[in-house]
Amino acid sequence: MKKFLLVCNFKMNSVALSEYQNEVGQKQINNLVLCPNFCDIKEYCALKPNGIMIGAQNVSEFTNGAYTGEVSAKMLKDVGADFCIVGHSERKKYFYESHEQTNTKIKNLIAEGVTPIVCVGEDIKKDEDFAVRFVLMELNQILKDIDLSRIIVAYEPIWAIGTGLVPSNKHIELVISAIKKYTGIDMVLYGGSFGENNYIQIASINGVDGALIGGASLKPDLICKMQSEID
Ligand code: PGA
């Protein structure tokens, strides 16, 4: 099958490194990014010799200084993160992250050589036209003055996150194709209830270059099974 990137967002959960190590063993694993919580990033870098890449789930919009509780893009780079998820809908919903803040975070990450994985997606389940309009409007604001050759986009309909609901193949294909046409970005992932029952189907959709995975990330056996079957 085609090259398909799996990005695993553990969210505010812990998965013991040994669980992933047991599944991976001595194997070389392609196209897999694990994004544990900040505290576990350094430890998870132990999987890099197996080809696994490591990411963070968020970054500060500030570069350094008196910002209690924040983690900068440089700190992520120094600890070993290759990627960072930005603008996730949970950041917007619970922490009121604005498009402007997401834009600044993307710029800070690019400056440090960490690849941003930029999340967009409509909040209400409607037709493809609505989704395309919603997502392009978001991208228009989030990607202002950004070097588009340096980022990955994840199309995540908010109504599909953690709900078990997934848009039709046609819906995903149309929205991702519109994102690519509008931005020229060639790496666009799908996210939202990606898992055991739909991974083969979603991985075969034209134009989908990978998946951003939440809940299923907590099952290293499932992630390694999906990775080996899709790869
Ligand atoms: P989910 O989460 O796979 O649990 O739906 C996806 C996400 O939040 O990125």
PDB file of C-alpha atoms and ligand atoms in Angstrom, residues 9 11 88-90 156 160-163 191-194 212-216, ligand 1:
ATOM      1  CA  ASN A   9      -2.080  11.578  20.098  1.00  0.00           C
ATOM      2  CA  LYS A  11      -3.842  13.247  24.920  1.00  0.00           C
ATOM      3  CA  HIS A  88      -6.376  20.780  18.055  1.00  0.00           C
ATOM      4  CA  SER A  89     -10.104  21.305  18.639  1.00  0.00           C
ATOM      5  CA  GLU A  90      -9.643  20.443  22.337  1.00  0.00           C
ATOM      6  CA  GLU A 156     -10.534  16.462  11.760  1.00  0.00           C
ATOM      7  CA  ALA A 160     -16.115  12.787  14.507  1.00  0.00           C
ATOM      8  CA  ILE A 161     -13.572  13.114  17.344  1.00  0.00           C
ATOM      9  CA  GLY A 162     -14.094  10.484  20.021  1.00  0.00           C
ATOM     10  CA  THR A 163     -17.679   9.820  18.908  1.00  0.00           C
ATOM     11  CA  GLY A 191      -8.573  12.365  12.067  1.00  0.00           C
ATOM     12  CA  GLY A 192     -11.697  11.462  14.037  1.00  0.00           C
ATOM     13  CA  SER A 193     -12.617   7.984  15.320  1.00  0.00           C
ATOM     14  CA  PHE A 194      -9.952   6.353  13.139  1.00  0.00           C
ATOM     15  CA  LEU A 212      -4.313  11.536  13.390  1.00  0.00           C
ATOM     16  CA  ILE A 213      -5.399   9.024  16.004  1.00  0.00           C
ATOM     17  CA  GLY A 214      -6.672   9.692  19.516  1.00  0.00           C
ATOM     18  CA  GLY A 215      -8.356   6.879  21.426  1.00  0.00           C
ATOM     19  CA  ALA A 216      -6.781   3.990  19.493  1.00  0.00           C
TER      20      ALA A 216
HETATM   21  P1  PGA B   1     -10.148  10.042  18.238  1.00  0.00           P
HETATM   22  O1  PGA B   1      -9.371  11.427  18.420  1.00  0.00           O
HETATM   23  O2  PGA B   1      -9.313   9.178  17.324  1.00  0.00           O
HETATM   24  O3  PGA B   1     -10.249   9.500  19.643  1.00  0.00           O
HETATM   25  O4  PGA B   1     -11.461  10.358  17.637  1.00  0.00           O
HETATM   26  C1  PGA B   1      -8.803  12.068  17.315  1.00  0.00           C
HETATM   27  C2  PGA B   1      -8.137  13.333  17.732  1.00  0.00           C
HETATM   28  O5  PGA B   1      -8.573  13.972  18.706  1.00  0.00           O
HETATM   29  O6  PGA B   1      -7.161  13.736  17.099  1.00  0.00           O
END
